[in-house]
Coordinates of C-alpha atoms in Angstrom, one line a residue:
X1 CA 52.8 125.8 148.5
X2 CA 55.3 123.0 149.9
X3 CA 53.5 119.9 148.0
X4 CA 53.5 122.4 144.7
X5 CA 57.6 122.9 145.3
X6 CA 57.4 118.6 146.1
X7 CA 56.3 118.3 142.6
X8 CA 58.7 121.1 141.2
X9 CA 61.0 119.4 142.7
X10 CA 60.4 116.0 141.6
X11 CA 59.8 117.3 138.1
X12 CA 63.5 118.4 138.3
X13 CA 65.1 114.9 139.5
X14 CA 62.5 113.7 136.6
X15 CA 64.7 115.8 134.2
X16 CA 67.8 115.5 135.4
X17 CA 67.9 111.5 135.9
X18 CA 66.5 111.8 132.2
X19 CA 69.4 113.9 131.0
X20 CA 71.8 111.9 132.3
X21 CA 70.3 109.2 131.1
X22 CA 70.6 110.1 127.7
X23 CA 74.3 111.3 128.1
X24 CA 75.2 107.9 129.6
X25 CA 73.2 106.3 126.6
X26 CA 75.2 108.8 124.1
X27 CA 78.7 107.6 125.5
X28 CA 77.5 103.7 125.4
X29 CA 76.6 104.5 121.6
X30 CA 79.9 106.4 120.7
X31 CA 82.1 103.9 122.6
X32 CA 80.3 101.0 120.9
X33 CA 80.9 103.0 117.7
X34 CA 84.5 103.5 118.3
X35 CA 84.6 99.7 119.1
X36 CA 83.1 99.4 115.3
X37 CA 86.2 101.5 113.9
X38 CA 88.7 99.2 116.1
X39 CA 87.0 96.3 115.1
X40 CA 86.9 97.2 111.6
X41 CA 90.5 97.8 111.6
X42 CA 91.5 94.3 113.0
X43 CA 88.8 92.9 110.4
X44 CA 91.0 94.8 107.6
X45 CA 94.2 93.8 109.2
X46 CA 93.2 89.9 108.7
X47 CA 91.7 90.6 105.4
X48 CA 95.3 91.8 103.8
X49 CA 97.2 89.8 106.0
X50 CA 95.3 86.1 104.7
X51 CA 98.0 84.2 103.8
X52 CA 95.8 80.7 102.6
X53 CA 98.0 78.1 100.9
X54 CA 97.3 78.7 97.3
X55 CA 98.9 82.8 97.8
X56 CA 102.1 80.6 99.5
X57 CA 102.6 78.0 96.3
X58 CA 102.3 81.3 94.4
X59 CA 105.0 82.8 96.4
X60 CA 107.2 80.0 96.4
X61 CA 106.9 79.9 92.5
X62 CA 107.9 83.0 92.3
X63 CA 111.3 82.9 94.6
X64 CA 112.0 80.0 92.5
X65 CA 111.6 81.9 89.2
X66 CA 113.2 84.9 90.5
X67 CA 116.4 82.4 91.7
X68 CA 116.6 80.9 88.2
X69 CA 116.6 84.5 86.8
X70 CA 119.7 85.9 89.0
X71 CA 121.8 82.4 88.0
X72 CA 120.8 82.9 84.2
X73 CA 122.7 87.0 84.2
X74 CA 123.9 90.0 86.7
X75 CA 121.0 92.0 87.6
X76 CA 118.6 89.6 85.8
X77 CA 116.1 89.4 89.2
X78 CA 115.3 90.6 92.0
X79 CA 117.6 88.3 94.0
X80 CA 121.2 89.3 93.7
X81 CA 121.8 85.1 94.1
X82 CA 125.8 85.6 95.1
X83 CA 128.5 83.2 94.1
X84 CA 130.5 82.9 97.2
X85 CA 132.9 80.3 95.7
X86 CA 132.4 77.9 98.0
X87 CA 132.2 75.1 96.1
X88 CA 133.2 73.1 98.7
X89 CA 132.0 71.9 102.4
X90 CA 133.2 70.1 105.7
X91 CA 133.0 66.7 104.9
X92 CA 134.7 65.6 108.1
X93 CA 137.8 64.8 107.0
X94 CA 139.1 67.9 108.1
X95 CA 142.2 68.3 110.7
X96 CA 144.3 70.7 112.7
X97 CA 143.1 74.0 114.4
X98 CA 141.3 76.8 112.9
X99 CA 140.2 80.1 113.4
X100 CA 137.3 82.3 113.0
X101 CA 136.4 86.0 113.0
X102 CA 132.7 87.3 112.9
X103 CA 132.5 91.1 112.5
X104 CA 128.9 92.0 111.6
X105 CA 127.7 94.5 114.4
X106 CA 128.8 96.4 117.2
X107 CA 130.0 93.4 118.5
X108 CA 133.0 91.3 116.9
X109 CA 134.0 87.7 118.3
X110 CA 137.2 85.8 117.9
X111 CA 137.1 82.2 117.9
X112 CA 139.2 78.8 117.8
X113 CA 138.5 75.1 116.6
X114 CA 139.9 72.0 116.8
X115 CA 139.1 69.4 114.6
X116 CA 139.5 65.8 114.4
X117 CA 139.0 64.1 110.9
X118 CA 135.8 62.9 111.7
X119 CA 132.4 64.2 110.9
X120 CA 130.9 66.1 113.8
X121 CA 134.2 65.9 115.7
X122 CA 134.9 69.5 116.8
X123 CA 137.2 69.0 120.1
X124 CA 136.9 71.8 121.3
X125 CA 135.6 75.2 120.8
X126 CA 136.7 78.4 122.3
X127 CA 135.2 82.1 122.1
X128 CA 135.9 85.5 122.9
X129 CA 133.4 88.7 122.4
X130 CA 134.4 92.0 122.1
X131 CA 132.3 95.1 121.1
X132 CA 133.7 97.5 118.8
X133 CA 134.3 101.7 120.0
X134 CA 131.3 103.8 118.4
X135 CA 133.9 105.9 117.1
X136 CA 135.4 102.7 114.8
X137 CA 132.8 102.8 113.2
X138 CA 132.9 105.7 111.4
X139 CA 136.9 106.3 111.2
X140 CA 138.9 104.6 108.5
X141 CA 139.5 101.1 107.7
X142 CA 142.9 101.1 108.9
X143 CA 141.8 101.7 112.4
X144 CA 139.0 99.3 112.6
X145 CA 140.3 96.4 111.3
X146 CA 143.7 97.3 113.8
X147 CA 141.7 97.3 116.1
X148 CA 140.5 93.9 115.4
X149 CA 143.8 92.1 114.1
X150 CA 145.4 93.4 117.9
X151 CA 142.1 91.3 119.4
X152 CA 142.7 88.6 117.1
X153 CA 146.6 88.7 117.9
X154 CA 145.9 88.6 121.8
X155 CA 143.6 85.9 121.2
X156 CA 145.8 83.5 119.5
X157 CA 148.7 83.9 121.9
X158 CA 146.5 83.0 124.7
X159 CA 145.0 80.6 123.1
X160 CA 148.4 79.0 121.9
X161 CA 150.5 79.9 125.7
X162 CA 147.5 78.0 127.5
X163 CA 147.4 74.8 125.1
X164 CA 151.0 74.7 124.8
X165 CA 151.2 74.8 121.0
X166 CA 154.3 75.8 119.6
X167 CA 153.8 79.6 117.5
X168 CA 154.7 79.4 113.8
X169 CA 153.0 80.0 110.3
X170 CA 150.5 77.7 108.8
X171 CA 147.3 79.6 110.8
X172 CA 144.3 79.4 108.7
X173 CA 141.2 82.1 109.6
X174 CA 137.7 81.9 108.1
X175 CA 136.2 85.9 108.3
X176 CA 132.4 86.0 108.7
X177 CA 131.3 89.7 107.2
X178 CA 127.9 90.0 107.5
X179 CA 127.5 93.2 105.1
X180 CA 127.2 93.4 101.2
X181 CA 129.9 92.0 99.5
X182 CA 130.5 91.1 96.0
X183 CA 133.1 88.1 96.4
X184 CA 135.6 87.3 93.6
X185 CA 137.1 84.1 95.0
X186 CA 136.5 82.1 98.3
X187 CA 139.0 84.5 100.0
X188 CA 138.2 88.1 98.6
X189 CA 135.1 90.3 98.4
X190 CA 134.5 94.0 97.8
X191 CA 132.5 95.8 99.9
X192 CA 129.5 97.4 98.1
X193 CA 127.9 99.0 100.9
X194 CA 128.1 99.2 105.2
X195 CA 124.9 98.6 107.0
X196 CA 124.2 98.3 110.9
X197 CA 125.9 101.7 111.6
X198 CA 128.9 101.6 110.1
X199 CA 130.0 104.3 107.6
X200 CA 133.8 103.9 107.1
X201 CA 133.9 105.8 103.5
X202 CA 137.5 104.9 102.3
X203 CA 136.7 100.7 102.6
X204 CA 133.6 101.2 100.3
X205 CA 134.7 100.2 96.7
X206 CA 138.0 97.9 98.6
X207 CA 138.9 93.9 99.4
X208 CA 137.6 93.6 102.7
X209 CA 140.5 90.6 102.9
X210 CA 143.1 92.8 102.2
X211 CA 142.5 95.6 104.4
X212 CA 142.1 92.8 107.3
X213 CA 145.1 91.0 105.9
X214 CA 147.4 93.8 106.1
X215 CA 146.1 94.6 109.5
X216 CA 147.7 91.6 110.5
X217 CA 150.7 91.7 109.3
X218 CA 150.9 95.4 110.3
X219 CA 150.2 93.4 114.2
X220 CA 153.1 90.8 113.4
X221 CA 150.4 87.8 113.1
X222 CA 151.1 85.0 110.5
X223 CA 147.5 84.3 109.5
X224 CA 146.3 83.7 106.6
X225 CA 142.7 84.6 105.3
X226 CA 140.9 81.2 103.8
X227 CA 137.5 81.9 103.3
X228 CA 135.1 85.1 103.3
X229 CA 131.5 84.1 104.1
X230 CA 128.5 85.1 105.5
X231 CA 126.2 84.3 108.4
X232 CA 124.1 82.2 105.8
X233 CA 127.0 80.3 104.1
X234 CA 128.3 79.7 107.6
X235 CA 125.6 78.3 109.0
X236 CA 125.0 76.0 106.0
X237 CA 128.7 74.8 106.6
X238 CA 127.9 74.1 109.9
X239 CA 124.6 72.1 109.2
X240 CA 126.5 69.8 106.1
X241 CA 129.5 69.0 108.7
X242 CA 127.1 67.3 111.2
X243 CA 124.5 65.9 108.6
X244 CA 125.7 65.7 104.9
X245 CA 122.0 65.8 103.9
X246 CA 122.0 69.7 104.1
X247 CA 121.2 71.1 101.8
X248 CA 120.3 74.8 102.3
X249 CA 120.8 77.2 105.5
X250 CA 118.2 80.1 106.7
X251 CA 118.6 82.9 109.3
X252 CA 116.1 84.3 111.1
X253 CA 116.7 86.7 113.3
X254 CA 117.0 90.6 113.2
X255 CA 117.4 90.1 109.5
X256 CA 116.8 87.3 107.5
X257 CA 119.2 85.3 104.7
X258 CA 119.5 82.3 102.7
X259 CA 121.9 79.9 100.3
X260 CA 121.8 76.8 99.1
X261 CA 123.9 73.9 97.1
X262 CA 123.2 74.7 93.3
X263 CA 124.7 72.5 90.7
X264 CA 127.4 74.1 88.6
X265 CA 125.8 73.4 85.7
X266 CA 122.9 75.4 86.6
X267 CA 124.8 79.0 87.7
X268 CA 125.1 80.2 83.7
X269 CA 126.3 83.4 85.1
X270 CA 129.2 81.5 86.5
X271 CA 130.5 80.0 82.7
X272 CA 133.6 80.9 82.9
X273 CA 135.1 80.5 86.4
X274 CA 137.8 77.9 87.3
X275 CA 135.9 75.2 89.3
X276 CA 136.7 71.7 89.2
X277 CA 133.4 71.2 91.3
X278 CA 130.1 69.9 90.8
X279 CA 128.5 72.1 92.9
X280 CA 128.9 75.9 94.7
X281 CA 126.8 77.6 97.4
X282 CA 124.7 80.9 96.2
X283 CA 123.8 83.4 98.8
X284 CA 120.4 84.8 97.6
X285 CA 120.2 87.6 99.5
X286 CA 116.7 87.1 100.1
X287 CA 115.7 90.1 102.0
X288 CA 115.5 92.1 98.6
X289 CA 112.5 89.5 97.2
X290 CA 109.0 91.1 95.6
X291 CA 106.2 90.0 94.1
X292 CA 102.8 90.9 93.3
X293 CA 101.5 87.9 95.5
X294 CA 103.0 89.2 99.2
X295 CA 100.5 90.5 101.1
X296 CA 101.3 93.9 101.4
X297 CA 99.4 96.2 103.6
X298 CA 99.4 100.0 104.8
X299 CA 101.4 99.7 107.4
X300 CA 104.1 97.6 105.6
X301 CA 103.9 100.3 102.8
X302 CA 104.4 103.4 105.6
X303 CA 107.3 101.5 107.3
X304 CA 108.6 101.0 103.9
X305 CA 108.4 104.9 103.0
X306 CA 110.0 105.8 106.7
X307 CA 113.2 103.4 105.9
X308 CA 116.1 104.4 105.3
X309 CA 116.1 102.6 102.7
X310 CA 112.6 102.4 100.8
X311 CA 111.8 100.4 97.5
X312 CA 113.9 98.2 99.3
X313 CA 114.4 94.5 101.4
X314 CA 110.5 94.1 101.0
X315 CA 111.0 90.4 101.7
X316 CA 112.8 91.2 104.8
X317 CA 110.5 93.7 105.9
X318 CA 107.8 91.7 106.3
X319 CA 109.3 88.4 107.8
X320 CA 112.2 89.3 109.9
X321 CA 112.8 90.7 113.5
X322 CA 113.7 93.7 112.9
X323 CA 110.5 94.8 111.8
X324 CA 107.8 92.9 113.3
X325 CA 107.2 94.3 116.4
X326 CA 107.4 98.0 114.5
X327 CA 104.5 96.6 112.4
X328 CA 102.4 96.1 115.5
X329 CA 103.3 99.7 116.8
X330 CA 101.7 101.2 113.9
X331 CA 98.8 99.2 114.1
X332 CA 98.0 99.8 117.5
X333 CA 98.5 103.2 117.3
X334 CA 96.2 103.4 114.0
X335 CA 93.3 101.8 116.5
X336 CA 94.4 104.5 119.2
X337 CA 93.9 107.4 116.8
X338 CA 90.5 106.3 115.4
X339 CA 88.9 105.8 118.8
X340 CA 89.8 106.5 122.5
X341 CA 90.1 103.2 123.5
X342 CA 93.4 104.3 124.7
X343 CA 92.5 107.9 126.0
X344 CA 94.4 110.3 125.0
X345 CA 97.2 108.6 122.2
X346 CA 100.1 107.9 124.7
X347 CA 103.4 110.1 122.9
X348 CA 105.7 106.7 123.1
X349 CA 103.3 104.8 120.9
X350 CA 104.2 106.9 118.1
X351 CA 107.9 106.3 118.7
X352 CA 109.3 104.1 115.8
X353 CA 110.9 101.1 116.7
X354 CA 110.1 101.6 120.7
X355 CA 107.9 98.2 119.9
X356 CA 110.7 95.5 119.4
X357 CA 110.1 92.1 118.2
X358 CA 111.2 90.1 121.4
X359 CA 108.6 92.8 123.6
X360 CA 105.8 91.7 120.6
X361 CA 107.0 87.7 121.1
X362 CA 106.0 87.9 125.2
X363 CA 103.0 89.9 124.7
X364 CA 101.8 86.9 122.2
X365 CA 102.7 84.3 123.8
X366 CA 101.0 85.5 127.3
X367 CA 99.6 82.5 128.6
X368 CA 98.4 84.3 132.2
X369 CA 94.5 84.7 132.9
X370 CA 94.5 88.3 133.4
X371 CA 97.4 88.8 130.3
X372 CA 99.7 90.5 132.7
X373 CA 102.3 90.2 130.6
X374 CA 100.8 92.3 127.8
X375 CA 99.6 95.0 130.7
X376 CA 102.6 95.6 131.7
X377 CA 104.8 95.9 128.3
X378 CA 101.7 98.7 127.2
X379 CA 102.3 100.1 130.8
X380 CA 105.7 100.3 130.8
X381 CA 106.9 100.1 127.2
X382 CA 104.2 102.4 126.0
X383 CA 102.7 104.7 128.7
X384 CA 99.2 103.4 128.5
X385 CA 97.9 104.9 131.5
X386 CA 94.9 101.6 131.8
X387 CA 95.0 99.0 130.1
X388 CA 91.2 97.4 130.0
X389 CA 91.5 93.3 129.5
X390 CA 89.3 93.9 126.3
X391 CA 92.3 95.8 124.8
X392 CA 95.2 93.1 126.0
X393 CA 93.4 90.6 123.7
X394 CA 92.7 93.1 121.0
X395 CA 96.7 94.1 121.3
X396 CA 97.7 89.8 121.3
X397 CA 95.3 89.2 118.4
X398 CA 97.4 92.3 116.6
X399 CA 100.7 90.3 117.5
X400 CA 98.9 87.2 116.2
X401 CA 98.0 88.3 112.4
X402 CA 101.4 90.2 112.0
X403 CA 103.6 87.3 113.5
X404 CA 100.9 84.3 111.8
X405 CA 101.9 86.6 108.3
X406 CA 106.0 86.6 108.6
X407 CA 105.7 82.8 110.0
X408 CA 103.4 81.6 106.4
X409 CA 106.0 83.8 104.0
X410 CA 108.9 82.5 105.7
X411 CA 107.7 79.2 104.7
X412 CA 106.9 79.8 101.4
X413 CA 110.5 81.2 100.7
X414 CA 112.0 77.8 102.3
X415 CA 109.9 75.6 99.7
X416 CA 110.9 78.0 96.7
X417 CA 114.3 77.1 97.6
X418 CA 113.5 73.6 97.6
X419 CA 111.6 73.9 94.0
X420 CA 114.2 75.3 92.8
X421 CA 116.4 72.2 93.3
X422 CA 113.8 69.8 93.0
X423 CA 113.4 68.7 96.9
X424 CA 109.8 69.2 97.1
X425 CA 108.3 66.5 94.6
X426 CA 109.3 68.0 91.3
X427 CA 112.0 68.3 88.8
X428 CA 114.2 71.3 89.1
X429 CA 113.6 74.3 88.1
X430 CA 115.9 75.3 84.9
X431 CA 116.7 71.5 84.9
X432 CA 115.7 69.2 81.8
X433 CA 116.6 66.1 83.9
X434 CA 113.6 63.8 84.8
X435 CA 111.8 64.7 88.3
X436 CA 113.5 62.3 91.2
X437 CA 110.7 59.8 92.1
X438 CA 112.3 59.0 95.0
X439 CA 112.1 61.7 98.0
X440 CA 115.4 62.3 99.6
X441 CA 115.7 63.4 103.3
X442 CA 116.6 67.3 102.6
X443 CA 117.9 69.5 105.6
X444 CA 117.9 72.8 106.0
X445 CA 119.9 74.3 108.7
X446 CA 118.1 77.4 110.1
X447 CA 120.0 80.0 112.7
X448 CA 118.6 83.3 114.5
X449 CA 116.6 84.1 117.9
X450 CA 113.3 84.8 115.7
X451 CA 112.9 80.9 114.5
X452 CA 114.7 79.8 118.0
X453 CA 113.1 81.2 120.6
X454 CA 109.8 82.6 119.2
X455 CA 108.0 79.1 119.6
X456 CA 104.6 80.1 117.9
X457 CA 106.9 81.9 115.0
X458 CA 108.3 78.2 114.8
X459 CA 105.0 76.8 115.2
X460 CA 102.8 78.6 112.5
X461 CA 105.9 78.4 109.9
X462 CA 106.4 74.2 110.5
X463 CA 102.6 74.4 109.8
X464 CA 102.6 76.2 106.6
X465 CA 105.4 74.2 105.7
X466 CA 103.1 71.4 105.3
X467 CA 100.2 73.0 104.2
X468 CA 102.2 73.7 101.2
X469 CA 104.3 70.3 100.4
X470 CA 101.5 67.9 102.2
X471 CA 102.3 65.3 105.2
X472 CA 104.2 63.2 102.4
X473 CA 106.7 65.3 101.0
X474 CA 107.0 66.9 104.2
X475 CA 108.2 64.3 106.7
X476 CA 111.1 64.1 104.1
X477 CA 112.1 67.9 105.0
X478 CA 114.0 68.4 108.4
X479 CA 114.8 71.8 110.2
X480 CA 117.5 71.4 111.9
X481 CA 118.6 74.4 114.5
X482 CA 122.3 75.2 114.1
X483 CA 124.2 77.6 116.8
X484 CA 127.0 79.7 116.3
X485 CA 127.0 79.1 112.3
X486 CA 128.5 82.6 111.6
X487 CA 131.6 81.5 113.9
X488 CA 132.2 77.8 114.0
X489 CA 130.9 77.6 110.1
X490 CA 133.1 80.0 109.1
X491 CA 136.4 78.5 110.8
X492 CA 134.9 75.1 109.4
X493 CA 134.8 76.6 105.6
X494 CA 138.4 78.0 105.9
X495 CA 139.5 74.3 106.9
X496 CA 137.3 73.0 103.9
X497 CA 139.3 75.1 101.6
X498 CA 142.5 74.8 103.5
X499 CA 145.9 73.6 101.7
X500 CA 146.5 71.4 104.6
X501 CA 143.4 70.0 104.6
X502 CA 142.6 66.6 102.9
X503 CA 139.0 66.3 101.4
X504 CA 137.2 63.0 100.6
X505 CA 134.9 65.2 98.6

């Protein structure tokens, strides 16, 4: 009786070792299947994300076109390509003392220059930051821009009581306004439209000089308003005062921009003005660019549809800060909801926007054995309860594709800027003139923490770059970082177009 109970027994362990066998196989073969989907994914991800060099020359022919067709009428392209009537730049000739103002966030800053009449020869350079009451930014335009002119006012004074300059009239200011404007002189510009968090209704449809000018006589401060620019324009500014080879600016950053020297000749939407000068920078608005040829995937398409503004910035959505690290987000979580490699789908990965950019940057550019880096932004940032070494690389290859992507199109929009004007081999675009022979050194002065610090953002982009002109056209093309365009440039355009100012140019 006790050997037949042995044998029951045994039969039983048989069984049960058998079953779990089979159980243990069946979660190998669902896990590897899952894998598959993941997998899949990433394979898809690459796929629609390819950006070879022959899809970049088609891009960059297509900016160009698109530029040509917003100089030829009004809402002719896709690009708004603003006049900002500057039509002309620091040549270095420039003297006296100068201020700035940069309001384009939460944040404004105040800032003063002294200039010497030599290029490059800023003596000294003085800032002041101040952010800007939540509750300004909704209120009325008289507030806010009080609020500001009594900031600029206390500036000036210290500023003046500290260097022992004597007070009087004759204070120039350039204003950097990093929103929508439509400008009708160098000085002017109506507001189409606040971004960023503002929504001050009664200064839609108004001079954005004028309400800051009357601010500051309203504060007792003799100033007057130069120049009107933005981030882009003053960062070219900044870039032609130390090397007069510039020849178009670039930010990248939370957003992205661009302008450039055009010839006069070749605006035809600008017949008309009064210009005694050869030349006038455009600010193409670049954010707003589309073309069949952009590699558009469907996560770009549901980011688009959440936006506040959808149909809209498509160029800018793909390339710029803001948006990159939200891109990975919805990828990740994609992989997370067609397998379990995650568990169950942590709630904060299906936060938008919880994903930023500079977060995305680290986890790339994670150069630790074990990726601790990426561990502990999923840990932390997104509640992944365990984060298995096989997912931190599946997570930096994600942050790989997106950022290789933005890097590739960002360089394809530089070059389009430089067909367009003929400083990549060929004659310019619109232009009947015969093709230079000769390669010119061309600069382009390029501003924001996404080209600065992101060093394989940098990398991949200088890489496409010359992928797309080839090493001899190329070594003719400098990048050239710039810092603080949006302040110093602008102080340095208002002393360009200054009455006290002589020019050389």
């Amino acid at each position: 009786m006790g050997r037949r109970w042995r044998e029951v027994a045994a039969i039983a362990v048989a069984v049960t070792f058998a079953a779990v066998s089979v159980v243990a196989v069946g979660k190998r073969v669902r896990k590897r299947r899952e894998w598959g989907r993941v997998e899949g994914i990433m394979r898809e991800l690459e796929k629609e994300c390819e950006t070879d060099v022959g899809r970049l020359r088609q891009v960059a022919d297509a900016l160009a076109v698109e530029m040509n067709a917003g100089l030829a009428s009004e809402g002719g392209s896709k690009l708004k390509m603003l006049l900002t009537h500057v039509d002309r730049l620091p040549d270095g000739s420039e003297k006296g003392i100068y201020y700035a103002l940069d309001l384009g966030g939460t944040n404004f800053r105040v800032l003063q220059i002294r200039l010497g009449g030599q290029r490059s020869s800023i003596l000294t350079h003085d800032v002041e930051r101040q952010p800007i009451p939540r509750h300004l930014m909704t209120s009325t335009s008289e507030e806010l821009f009080d609020f500001v002119a009594a900031a600029l006012k206390t500036f000036v004074e210290n500023k003046e009581n500290a260097d022992g300059d004597v007070p009087g009239s004759g204070r120039e200011l350039g204003f950097t306004f990093s929103f929508p404007v439509k400008q009708a002189s160098v000085s002017s510009g109506i507001l189409i439209r606040w971004t960023k968090g503002f929504a001050i209704e009664d200064m839609v449809g108004k001079d954005v000089s004028e309400s800051l000018q009357l601010a500051l006589q309203r504060k007792g401060l003799d100033m007057r308003i130069v120049a009107l620019v933005n981030d882009s324009v003053g960062t070219l500014a900044l870039g032609y005062y130390h090397d007069p080879d510039t020849v178009a600016a670039v930010i990248f950053g939370t957003g992205t921009n661009a302008c450039y020297i055009e010839r006069r000749e070749a605006i035809i939407k600008c017949q008309g003005l009064n210009t005694s000068f050869g030349s006038m920078v455009v600010n193409l608005e670049w954010g707003s660019f589309w073309s069949s040829h952009l590699p558009r995937t469907l996560y770009d398409i549901e980011l688009d549809l959440d936006s506040p503004n959808p149909t809209e910035q498509g160029f800018e959505k793909m390339i710029s800060g803001m948006y990159l690290g939200e891109i990975a987000r919805r990828v990740i979580l994609r992989m997370a909801q067609q397998s379990d490699f995650l568990g169950v789908v942590p709630s904060k990965l299906s936060t938008p926007f919880i994903l930023r950019t500079p977060m995305m940057a680290a986890m790339h550019e994670d150069e630790s054995q074990s990726l601790s880096e990426v561990d502990r932004i999923l840990t932390e940032i997104l509640e992944v309860p365990e984060v298995h070494p096989r997912i931190r690389k599946l997570v930096m290859k994600v942050c790989d594709i997106i950022t290789r992507r933005a890097a590739r199109l960002a360089a394809a929009g530089i070059v389009g800027i430089l067909k367009k004007i003929g400083r990549e081999g060929e004659r310019p675009l619109g232009s009947r003139s015969r093709p230079d022979t000769t390669m010119r050194r061309t600069v382009v002065a390029v501003e924001g923490g996404l080209y600065v610090s992101y060093t394989t953002f940098r990398e991949y982009l200088h890489e496409a770059l010359e992928e797309i002109l080839g090493e001899d056209i190329v070594r003719h093309v400098v990048l050239q970082v710039t810092e603080d365009g949006s302040g110093i440039g602008a102080a340095l355009v208002a002393a360009a177009h200054s009455s006290t100012s002589v020019h050389t140019q």
